[in-house]
mmCIF file of C-alpha atoms in Angstrom:
data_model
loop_
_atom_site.group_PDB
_atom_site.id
_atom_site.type_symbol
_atom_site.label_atom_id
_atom_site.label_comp_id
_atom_site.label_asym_id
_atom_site.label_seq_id
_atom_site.Cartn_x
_atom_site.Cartn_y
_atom_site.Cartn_z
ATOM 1 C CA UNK A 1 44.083 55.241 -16.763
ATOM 2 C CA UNK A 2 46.828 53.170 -16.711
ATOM 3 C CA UNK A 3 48.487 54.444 -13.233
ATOM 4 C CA UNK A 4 45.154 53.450 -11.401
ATOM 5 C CA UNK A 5 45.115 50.215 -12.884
ATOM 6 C CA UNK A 6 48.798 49.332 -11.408
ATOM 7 C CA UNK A 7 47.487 50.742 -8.382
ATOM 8 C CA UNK A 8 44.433 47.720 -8.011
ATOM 9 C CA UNK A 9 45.526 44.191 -6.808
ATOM 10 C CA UNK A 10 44.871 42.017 -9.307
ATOM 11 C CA UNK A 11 42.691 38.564 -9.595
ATOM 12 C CA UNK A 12 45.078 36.066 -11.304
ATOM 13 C CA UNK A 13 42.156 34.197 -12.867
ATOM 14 C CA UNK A 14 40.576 37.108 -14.413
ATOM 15 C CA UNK A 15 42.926 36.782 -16.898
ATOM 16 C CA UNK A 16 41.255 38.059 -20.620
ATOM 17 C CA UNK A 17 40.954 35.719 -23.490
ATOM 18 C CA UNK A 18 42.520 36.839 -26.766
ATOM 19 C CA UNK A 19 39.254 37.463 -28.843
ATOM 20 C CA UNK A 20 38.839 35.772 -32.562
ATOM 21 C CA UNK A 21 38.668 39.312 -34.201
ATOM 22 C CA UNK A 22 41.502 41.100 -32.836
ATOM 23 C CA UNK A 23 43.289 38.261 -34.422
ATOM 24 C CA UNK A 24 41.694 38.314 -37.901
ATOM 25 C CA UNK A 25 42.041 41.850 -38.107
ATOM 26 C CA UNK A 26 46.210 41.750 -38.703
ATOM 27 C CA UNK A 27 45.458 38.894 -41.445
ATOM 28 C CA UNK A 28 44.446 42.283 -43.424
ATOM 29 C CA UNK A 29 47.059 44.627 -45.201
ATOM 30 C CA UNK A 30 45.486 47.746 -43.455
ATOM 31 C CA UNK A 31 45.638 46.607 -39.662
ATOM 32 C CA UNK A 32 49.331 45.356 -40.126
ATOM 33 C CA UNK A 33 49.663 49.049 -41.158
ATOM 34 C CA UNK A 34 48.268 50.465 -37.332
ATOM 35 C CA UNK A 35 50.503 48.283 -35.929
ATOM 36 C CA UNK A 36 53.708 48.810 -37.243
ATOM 37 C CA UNK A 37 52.644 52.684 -36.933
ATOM 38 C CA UNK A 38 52.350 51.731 -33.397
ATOM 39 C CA UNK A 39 55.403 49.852 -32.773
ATOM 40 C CA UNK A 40 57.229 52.964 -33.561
ATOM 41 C CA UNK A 41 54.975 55.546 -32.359
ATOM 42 C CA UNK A 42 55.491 56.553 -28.866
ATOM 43 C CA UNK A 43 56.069 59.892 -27.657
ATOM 44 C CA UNK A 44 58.699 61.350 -25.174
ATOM 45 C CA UNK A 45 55.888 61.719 -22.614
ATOM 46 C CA UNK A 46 55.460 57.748 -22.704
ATOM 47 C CA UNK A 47 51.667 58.075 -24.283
ATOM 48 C CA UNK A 48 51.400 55.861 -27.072
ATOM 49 C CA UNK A 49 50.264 56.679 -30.702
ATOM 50 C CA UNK A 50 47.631 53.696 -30.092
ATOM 51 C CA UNK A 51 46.371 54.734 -26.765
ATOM 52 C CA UNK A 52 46.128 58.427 -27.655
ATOM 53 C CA UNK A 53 44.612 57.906 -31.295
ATOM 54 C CA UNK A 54 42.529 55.194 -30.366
ATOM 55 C CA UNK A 55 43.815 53.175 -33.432
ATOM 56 C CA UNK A 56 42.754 50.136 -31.797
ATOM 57 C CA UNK A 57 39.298 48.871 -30.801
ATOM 58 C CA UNK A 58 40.178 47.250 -26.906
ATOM 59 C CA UNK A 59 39.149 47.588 -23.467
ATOM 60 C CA UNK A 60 42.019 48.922 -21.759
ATOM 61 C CA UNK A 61 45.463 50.190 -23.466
ATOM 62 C CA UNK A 62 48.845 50.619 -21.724
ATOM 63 C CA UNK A 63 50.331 53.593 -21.647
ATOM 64 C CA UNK A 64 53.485 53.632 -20.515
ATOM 65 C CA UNK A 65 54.799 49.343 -21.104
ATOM 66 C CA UNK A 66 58.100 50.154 -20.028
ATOM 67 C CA UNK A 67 56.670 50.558 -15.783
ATOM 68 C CA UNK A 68 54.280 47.691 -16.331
ATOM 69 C CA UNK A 69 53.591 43.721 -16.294
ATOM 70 C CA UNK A 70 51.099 41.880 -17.618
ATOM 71 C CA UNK A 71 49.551 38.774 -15.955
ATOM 72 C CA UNK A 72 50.433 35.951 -17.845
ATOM 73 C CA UNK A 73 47.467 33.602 -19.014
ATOM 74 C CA UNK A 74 46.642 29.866 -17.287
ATOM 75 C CA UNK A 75 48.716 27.948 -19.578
ATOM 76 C CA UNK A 76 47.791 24.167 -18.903
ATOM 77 C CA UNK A 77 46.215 23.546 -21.849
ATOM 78 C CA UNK A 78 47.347 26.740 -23.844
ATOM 79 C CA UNK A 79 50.857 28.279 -24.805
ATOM 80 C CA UNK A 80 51.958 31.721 -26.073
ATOM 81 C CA UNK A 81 54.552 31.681 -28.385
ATOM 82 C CA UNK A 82 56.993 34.968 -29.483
ATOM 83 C CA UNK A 83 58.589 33.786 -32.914
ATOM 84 C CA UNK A 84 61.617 35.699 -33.948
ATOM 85 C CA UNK A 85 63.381 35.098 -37.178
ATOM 86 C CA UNK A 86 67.424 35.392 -37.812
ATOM 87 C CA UNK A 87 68.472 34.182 -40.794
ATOM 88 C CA UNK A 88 72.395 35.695 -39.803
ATOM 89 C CA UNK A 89 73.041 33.068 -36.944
ATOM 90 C CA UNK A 90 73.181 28.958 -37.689
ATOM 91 C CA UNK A 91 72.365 28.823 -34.027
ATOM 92 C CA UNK A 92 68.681 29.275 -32.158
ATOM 93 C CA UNK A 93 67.914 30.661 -28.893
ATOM 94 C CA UNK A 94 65.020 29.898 -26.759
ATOM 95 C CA UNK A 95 63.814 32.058 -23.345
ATOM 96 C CA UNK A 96 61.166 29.624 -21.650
ATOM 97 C CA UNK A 97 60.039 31.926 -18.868
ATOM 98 C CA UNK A 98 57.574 30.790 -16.077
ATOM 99 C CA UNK A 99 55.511 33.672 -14.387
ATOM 100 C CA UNK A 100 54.951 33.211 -10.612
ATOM 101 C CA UNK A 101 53.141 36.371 -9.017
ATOM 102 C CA UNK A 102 53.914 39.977 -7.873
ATOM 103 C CA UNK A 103 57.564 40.630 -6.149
ATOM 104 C CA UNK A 104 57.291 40.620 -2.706
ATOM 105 C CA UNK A 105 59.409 38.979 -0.615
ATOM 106 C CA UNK A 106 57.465 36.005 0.905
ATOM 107 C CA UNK A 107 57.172 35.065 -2.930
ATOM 108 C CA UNK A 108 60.296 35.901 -3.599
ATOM 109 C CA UNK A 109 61.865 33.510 -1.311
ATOM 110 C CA UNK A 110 60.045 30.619 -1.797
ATOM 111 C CA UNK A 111 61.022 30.768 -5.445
ATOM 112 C CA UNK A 112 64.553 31.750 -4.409
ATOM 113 C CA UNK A 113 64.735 28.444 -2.267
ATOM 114 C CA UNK A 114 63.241 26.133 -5.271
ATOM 115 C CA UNK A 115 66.347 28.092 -7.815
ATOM 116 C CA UNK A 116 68.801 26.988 -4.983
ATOM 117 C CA UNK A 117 67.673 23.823 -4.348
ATOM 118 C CA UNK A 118 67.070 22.753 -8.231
ATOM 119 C CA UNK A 119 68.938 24.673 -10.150
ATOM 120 C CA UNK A 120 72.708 22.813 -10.661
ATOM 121 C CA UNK A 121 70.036 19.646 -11.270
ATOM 122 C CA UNK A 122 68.053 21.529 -14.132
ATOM 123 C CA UNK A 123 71.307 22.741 -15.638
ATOM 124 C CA UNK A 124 73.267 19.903 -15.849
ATOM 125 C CA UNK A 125 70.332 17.577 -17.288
ATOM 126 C CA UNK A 126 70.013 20.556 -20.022
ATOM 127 C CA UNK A 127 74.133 20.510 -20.658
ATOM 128 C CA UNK A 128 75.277 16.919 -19.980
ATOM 129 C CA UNK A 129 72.641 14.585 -20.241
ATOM 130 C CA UNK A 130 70.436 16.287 -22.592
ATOM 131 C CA UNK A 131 73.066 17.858 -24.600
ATOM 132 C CA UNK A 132 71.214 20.909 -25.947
ATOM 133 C CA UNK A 133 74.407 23.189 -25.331
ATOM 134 C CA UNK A 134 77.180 24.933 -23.529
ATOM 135 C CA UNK A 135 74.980 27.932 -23.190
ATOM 136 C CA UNK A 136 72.096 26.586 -20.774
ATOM 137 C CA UNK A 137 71.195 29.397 -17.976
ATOM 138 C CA UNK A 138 69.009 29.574 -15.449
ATOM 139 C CA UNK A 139 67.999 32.168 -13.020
ATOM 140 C CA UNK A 140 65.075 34.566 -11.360
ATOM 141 C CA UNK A 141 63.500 37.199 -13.647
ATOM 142 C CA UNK A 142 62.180 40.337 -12.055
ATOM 143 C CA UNK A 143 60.163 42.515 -13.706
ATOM 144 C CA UNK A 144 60.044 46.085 -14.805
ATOM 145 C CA UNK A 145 59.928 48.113 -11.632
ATOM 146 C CA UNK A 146 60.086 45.280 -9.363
ATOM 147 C CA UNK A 147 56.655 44.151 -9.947
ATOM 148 C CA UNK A 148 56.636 40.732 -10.828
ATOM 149 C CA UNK A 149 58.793 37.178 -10.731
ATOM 150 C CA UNK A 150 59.493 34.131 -12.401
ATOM 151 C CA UNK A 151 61.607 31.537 -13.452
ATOM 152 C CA UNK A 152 63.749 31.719 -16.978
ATOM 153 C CA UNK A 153 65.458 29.373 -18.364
ATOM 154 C CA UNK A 154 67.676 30.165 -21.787
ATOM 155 C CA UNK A 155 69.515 27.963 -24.233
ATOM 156 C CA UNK A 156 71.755 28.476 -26.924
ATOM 157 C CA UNK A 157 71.492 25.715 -29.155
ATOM 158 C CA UNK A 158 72.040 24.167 -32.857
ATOM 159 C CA UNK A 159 68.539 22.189 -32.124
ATOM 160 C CA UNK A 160 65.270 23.576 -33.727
ATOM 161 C CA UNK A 161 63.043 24.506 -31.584
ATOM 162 C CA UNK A 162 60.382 21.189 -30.675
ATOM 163 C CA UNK A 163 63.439 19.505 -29.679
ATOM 164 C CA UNK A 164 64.746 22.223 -27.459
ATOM 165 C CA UNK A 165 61.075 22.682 -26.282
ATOM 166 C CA UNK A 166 60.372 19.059 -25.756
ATOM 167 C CA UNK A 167 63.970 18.925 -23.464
ATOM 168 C CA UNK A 168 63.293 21.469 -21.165
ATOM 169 C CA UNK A 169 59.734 20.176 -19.905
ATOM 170 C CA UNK A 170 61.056 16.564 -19.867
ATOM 171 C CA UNK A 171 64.328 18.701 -17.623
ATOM 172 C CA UNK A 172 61.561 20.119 -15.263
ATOM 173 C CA UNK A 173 59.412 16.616 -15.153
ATOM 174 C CA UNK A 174 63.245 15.770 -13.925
ATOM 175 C CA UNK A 175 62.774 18.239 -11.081
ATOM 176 C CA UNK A 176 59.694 16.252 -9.547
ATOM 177 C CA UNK A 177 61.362 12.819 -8.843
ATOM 178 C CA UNK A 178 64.335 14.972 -7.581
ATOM 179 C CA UNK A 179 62.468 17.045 -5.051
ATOM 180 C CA UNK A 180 61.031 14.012 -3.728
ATOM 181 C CA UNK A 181 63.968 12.315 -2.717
ATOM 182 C CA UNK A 182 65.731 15.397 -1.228
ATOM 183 C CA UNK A 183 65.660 15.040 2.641
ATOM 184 C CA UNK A 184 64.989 17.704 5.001
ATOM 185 C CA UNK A 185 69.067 18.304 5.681
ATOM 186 C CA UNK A 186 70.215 18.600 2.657
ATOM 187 C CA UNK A 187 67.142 21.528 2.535
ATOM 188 C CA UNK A 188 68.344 22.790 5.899
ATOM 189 C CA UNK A 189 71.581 22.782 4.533
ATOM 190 C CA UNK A 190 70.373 24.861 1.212
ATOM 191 C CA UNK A 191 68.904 27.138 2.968
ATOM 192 C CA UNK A 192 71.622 28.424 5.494
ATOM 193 C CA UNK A 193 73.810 28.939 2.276
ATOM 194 C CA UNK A 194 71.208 30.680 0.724
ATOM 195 C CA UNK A 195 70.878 33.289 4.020
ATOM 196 C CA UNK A 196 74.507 33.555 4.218
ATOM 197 C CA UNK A 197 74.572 34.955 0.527
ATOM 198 C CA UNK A 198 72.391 36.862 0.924
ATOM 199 C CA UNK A 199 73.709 38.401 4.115
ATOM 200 C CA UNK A 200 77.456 38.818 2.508
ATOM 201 C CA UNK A 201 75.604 40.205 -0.609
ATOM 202 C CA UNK A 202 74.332 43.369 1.688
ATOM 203 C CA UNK A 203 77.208 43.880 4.227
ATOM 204 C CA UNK A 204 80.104 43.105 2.652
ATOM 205 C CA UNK A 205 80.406 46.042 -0.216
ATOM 206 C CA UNK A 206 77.998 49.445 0.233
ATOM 207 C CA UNK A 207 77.969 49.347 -3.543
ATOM 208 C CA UNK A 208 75.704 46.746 -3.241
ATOM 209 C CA UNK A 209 73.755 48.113 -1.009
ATOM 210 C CA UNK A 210 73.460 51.410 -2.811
ATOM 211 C CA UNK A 211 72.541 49.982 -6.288
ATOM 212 C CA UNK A 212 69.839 48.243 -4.670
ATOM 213 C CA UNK A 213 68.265 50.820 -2.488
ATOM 214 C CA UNK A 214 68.761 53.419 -5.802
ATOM 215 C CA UNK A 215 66.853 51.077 -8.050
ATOM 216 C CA UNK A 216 64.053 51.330 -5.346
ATOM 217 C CA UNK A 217 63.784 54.435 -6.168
ATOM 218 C CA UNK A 218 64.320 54.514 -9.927
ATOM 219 C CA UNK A 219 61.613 51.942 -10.084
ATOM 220 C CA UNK A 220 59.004 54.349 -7.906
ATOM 221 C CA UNK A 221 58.706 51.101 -5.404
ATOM 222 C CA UNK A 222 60.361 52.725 -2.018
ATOM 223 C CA UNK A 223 61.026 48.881 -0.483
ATOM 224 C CA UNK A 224 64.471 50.031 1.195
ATOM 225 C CA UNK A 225 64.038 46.773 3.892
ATOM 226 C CA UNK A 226 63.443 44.623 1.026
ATOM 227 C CA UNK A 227 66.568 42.199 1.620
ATOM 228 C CA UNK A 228 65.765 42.028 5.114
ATOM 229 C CA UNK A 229 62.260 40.725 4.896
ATOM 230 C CA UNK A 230 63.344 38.623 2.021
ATOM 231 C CA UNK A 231 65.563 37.020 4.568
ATOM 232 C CA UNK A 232 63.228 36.656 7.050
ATOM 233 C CA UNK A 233 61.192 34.836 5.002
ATOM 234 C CA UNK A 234 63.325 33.100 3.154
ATOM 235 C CA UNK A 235 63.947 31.307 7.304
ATOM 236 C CA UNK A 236 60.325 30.576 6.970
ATOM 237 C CA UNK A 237 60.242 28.833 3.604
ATOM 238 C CA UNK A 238 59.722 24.595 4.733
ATOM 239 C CA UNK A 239 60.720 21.595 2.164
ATOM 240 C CA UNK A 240 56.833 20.865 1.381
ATOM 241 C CA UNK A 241 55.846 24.455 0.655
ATOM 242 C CA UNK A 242 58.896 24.292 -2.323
ATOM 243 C CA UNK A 243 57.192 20.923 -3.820
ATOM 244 C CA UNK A 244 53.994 22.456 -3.657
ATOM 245 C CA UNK A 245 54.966 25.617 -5.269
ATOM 246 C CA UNK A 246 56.469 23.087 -7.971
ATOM 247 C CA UNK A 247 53.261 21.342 -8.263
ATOM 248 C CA UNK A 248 51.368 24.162 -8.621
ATOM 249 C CA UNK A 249 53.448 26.951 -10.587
ATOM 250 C CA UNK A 250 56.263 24.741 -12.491
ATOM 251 C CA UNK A 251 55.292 21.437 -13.436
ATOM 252 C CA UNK A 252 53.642 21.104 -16.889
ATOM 253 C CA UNK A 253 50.415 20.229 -15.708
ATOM 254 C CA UNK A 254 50.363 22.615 -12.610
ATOM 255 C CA UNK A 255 46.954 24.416 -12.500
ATOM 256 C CA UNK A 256 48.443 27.815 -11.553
ATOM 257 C CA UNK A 257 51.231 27.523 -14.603
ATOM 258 C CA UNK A 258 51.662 30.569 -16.666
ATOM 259 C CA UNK A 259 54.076 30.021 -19.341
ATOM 260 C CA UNK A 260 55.671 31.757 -21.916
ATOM 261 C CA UNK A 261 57.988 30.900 -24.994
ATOM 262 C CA UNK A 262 60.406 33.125 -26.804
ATOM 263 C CA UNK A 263 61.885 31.572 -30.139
ATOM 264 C CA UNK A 264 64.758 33.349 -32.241
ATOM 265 C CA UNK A 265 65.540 30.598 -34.842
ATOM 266 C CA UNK A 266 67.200 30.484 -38.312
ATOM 267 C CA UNK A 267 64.994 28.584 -40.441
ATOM 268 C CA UNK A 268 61.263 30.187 -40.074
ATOM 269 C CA UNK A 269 59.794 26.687 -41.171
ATOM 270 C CA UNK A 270 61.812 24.801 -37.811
ATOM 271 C CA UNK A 271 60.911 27.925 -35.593
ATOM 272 C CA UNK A 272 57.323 26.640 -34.802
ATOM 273 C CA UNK A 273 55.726 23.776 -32.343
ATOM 274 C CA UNK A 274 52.983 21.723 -32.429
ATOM 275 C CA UNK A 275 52.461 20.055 -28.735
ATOM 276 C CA UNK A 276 49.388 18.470 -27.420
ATOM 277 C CA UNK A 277 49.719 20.371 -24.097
ATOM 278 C CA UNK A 278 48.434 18.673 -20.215
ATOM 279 C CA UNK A 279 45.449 19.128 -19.448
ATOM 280 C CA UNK A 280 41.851 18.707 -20.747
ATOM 281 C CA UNK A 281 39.961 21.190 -22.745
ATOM 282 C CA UNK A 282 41.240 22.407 -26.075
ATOM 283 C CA UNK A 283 44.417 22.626 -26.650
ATOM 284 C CA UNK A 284 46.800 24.625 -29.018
ATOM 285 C CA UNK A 285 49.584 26.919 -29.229
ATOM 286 C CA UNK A 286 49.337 30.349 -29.999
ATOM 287 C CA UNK A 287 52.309 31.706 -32.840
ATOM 288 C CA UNK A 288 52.471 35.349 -32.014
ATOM 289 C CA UNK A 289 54.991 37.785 -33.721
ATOM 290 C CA UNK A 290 56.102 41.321 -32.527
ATOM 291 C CA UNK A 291 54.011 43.183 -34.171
ATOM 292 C CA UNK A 292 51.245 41.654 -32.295
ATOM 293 C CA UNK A 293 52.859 42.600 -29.059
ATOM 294 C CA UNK A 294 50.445 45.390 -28.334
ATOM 295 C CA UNK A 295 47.606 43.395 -28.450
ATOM 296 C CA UNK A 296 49.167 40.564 -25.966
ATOM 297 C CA UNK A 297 49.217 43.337 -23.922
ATOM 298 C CA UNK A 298 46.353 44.975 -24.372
ATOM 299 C CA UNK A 299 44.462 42.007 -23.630
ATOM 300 C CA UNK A 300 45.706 41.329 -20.462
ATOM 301 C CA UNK A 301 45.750 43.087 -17.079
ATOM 302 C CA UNK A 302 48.858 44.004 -15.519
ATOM 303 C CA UNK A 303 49.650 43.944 -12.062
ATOM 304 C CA UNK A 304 49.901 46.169 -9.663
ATOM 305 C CA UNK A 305 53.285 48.256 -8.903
ATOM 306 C CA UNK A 306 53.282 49.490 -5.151
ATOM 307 C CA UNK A 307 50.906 48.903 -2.773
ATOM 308 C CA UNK A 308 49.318 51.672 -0.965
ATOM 309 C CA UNK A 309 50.137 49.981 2.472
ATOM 310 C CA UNK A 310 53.833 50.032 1.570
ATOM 311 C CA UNK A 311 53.926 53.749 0.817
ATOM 312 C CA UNK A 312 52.449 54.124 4.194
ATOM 313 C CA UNK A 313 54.744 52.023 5.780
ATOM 314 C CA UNK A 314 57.916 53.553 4.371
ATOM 315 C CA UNK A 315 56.145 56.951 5.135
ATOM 316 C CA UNK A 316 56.001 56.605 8.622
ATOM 317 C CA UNK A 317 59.451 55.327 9.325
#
């Protein structure tokens, strides 16, 4: 069931494929019908109409998608792309979210150190030089229930979407250049700043420290000595470790990239892309809209939410 599959670490490269029938089955007026039935169809106990009914022919179902997150697929030479139309705004938005691995904390600092150290870069490129927009963010994403990170970036802009698209890889290309002229004090210096907010974040207010140690528990993760292992990592984290994390996770043609594109636009016939990815191999982009959404995630496994080790750990002490 789906509470002993988050409880199983998961193998990033066993990643399913999207199979050629589940797609050709919503081309058809009667599967279009299941799945709008099953957008709408979950009960108060958090079972869904398509897990319980068995509306849908695939090898493992969520139950529950609000506690769980799926693994993202390779994307060097493929892309998933949400498309959402709205016709009532002259402006577009566009969430380009890169998934890096389960939430715990020496992952979570390394990617906290690469935000700190590139971030004002990434921004300004996007703002100034670029000129997308005023609204250009860019920040950490953690999952539902603490389970996964990654990097999203957002912009607000008046440019359809291949242009904003195109602009944000050639802002990350950007990032490569940059990390390899930054020298090891300006990292030193980065990273001291980054420990000291973190430290002020926890001591100086016990709100702080109370909404974070309550969503430990809303989330069923029980990590109350999260921030201060994230520190201690985060002391750890070295200059080349954040360029090879780069190489690998961020840059376009990184082999452990697993990208992700959300696309409100006005104009359905600008709210589309057609890229020749990196990479060898075939390459395409995959147009998905919601009512696909439960197959993306059916198709995919999800990771895991605690660990057993950590619910020993936090047992004993």
């Amino acid at each position: 069931d789906g509470t002993h599959q988050n409880s199983e670490m998961v193998n990033h490269q066993s990643v399913s494929e999207f199979d050629q029938d589940d797609l050709d089955k919503l081309s058809t007026i009667e599967e279009e019908e299941k799945m709008n039935k099953a957008a709408s169809g979950y009960t108060l106990d958090g079972e869904s109409e398509v897990s319980r009914k068995g509306s849908m022919n695939t090898t493992e179902r969520i139950e529950n998608p609000t506690k769980i997150e799926i693994v993202l697929p390779q994307s060097k030479n493929r892309q998933n792309l949400f498309i959402i139309n709205n016709e009532i705004q002259s402006s577009s938005c566009v969430l380009f979210y890169l998934q890096f691995t389960q939430n715990l904390p020496k992952h979570l600092a390394l990617l906290e150190m690469f935000l700190q150290l590139t971030k004002e870069h990434l921004i300004s490129s996007l703002r100034y030089i670029e000129a997308l927009g005023y609204v250009v963010g860019c920040d950490i994403r953690q999952g539902n229930a603490n389970t996964t990170i990654g990097l999203r970036i957002t912009v607000e802009s008046h440019y359809p979407l291949p242009v904003v698209h195109s602009r944000i890889e050639e802002g990350i290309l950007g990032l490569e250049e940059f990390l390899r002229n930054m020298s090891e004090e300006t990292f030193s210096m980065s990273k001291s700043a980054r420990i000291i907010a973190r430290q002020e974040l926890w001591n100086n207010r016990m709100i702080d420290r109370a909404v974070a140690l309550w969503r430990e528990i809303a989330d069923e993760t029980y990590y109350f000595y999260r921030n201060k292992d994230e520190i201690s990592e985060i002391e750890k984290v070295s200059l080349d470790q954040v360029r090879q994390f780069y190489t690998n996770w961020i840059h376009p043609a990184g082999e452990e990239r697993r990208h992700l594109t959300i696309s409100i636009g006005p104009d359905p016939m600008l709210n589309k892309l057609d890229i020749m990815l990196e990479g060898p191999g075939e390459h395409h982009v995959r147009h998905w809209n919601l009512k696909e959404l439960v197959i993306y995630r059916n198709k995919a496994r999800s990771f895991p939410q605690v660990s057993s080790e950590l619910l020993t750990r936090w047992y004993q002490e």
